[in-house]
């Protein structure tokens, strides 16, 4: 019987001598001329090398997965950027033109965040007249020292001194006044690089919105109080000019926190803090229960995004049995910031007498 060897698998082509195995030279004839198998090697042979085409096919799924992951990362990053874009802009580009610094996203909605962001933009104003000295507040609206305050804070002043949140003091000049709106614009001498407040949109204010008030009640610089907007469009009537015999410089009797004396106002057909006199004006005001006291006049009423929505101007301070003026009872008023913005150009041109 003729022996047959099973076909062998070799890691490399079998060679005899220096020449590769050649079936043409040694044809298989079914006899003993068939070459012997290679010697036994106890070491396991290496895995046969795969053809190039097979290797390419093996790598293709890995490359495909990497490409898909890359696309997912790009899409994911784009989505994140888009979400962040709308978050940063509140989905509304109308407010992007507002100047000044608002509250950071990490502290938005907190009284502490509002106070930290806006306090550097609120100042204390000391006005000296022939009858004495009075204290009020103001809001920085430009980095070179333009400040909005109430007209009654600086009315009749011979000199005006301003103290910043960091303790620096400046002399200020009165640029323009508008007694009809109880507004005034003053400017610091030699100031630059100041932190201007962001002016908001008072038309968007709703009853119940949380607010923060910052000012210098009784000369306590940088005092922060909080509350809500109690009502909108209150008709508040105030005196255009304060009579000298109403107690200039008394401080404690300031119903409208500045200008000295017991500054009166009318609301709902009633007089508060005294007689308003014959020369008076009426404006629409925001009502708030945030605590306002003498010295808050001209200071800021602020929303929870750190935007100024009003200039505090009047508060009701009922008299006690002894005749002295009691503190805040949660009945305060502020001039809407839209009224202020609409009056700025006129104030910069000197305002109205």
mmCIF file with all atom_site columns, C-alpha atoms in Angstrom, residues 124 135 216-221 250-254 293-296 325-327:
data_model
loop_
_atom_site.group_PDB
_atom_site.id
_atom_site.type_symbol
_atom_site.label_atom_id
_atom_site.label_alt_id
_atom_site.label_comp_id
_atom_site.label_asym_id
_atom_site.label_entity_id
_atom_site.label_seq_id
_atom_site.pdbx_PDB_ins_code
_atom_site.Cartn_x
_atom_site.Cartn_y
_atom_site.Cartn_z
_atom_site.occupancy
_atom_site.B_iso_or_equiv
_atom_site.pdbx_formal_charge
_atom_site.auth_seq_id
_atom_site.auth_comp_id
_atom_site.auth_asym_id
_atom_site.auth_atom_id
_atom_site.pdbx_PDB_model_num
ATOM 1  C CA . UNK A 1 124 ? -23.137 108.491 49.201 1.00 0.00 ? 124 UNK A CA 1
ATOM 2  C CA . UNK A 1 135 ? -27.172 113.083 52.967 1.00 0.00 ? 135 UNK A CA 1
ATOM 3  C CA . UNK A 1 216 ? -26.860 105.350 52.679 1.00 0.00 ? 216 UNK A CA 1
ATOM 4  C CA . UNK A 1 217 ? -29.747 105.571 55.154 1.00 0.00 ? 217 UNK A CA 1
ATOM 5  C CA . UNK A 1 218 ? -28.827 107.881 58.034 1.00 0.00 ? 218 UNK A CA 1
ATOM 6  C CA . UNK A 1 219 ? -25.329 108.087 56.536 1.00 0.00 ? 219 UNK A CA 1
ATOM 7  C CA . UNK A 1 220 ? -24.710 104.341 56.838 1.00 0.00 ? 220 UNK A CA 1
ATOM 8  C CA . UNK A 1 221 ? -22.927 103.892 53.507 1.00 0.00 ? 221 UNK A CA 1
ATOM 9  C CA . UNK A 1 250 ? -32.294 117.773 60.371 1.00 0.00 ? 250 UNK A CA 1
ATOM 10 C CA . UNK A 1 251 ? -31.607 114.381 58.812 1.00 0.00 ? 251 UNK A CA 1
ATOM 11 C CA . UNK A 1 252 ? -33.934 112.371 61.027 1.00 0.00 ? 252 UNK A CA 1
ATOM 12 C CA . UNK A 1 253 ? -36.994 114.090 59.597 1.00 0.00 ? 253 UNK A CA 1
ATOM 13 C CA . UNK A 1 254 ? -36.276 113.347 55.940 1.00 0.00 ? 254 UNK A CA 1
ATOM 14 C CA . UNK A 1 293 ? -34.923 105.266 55.336 1.00 0.00 ? 293 UNK A CA 1
ATOM 15 C CA . UNK A 1 294 ? -33.596 108.826 55.302 1.00 0.00 ? 294 UNK A CA 1
ATOM 16 C CA . UNK A 1 295 ? -30.474 108.801 53.138 1.00 0.00 ? 295 UNK A CA 1
ATOM 17 C CA . UNK A 1 296 ? -31.735 106.192 50.631 1.00 0.00 ? 296 UNK A CA 1
ATOM 18 C CA . UNK A 1 325 ? -39.885 110.346 62.759 1.00 0.00 ? 325 UNK A CA 1
ATOM 19 C CA . UNK A 1 326 ? -40.196 106.551 62.899 1.00 0.00 ? 326 UNK A CA 1
ATOM 20 C CA . UNK A 1 327 ? -38.351 104.190 60.573 1.00 0.00 ? 327 UNK A CA 1
#
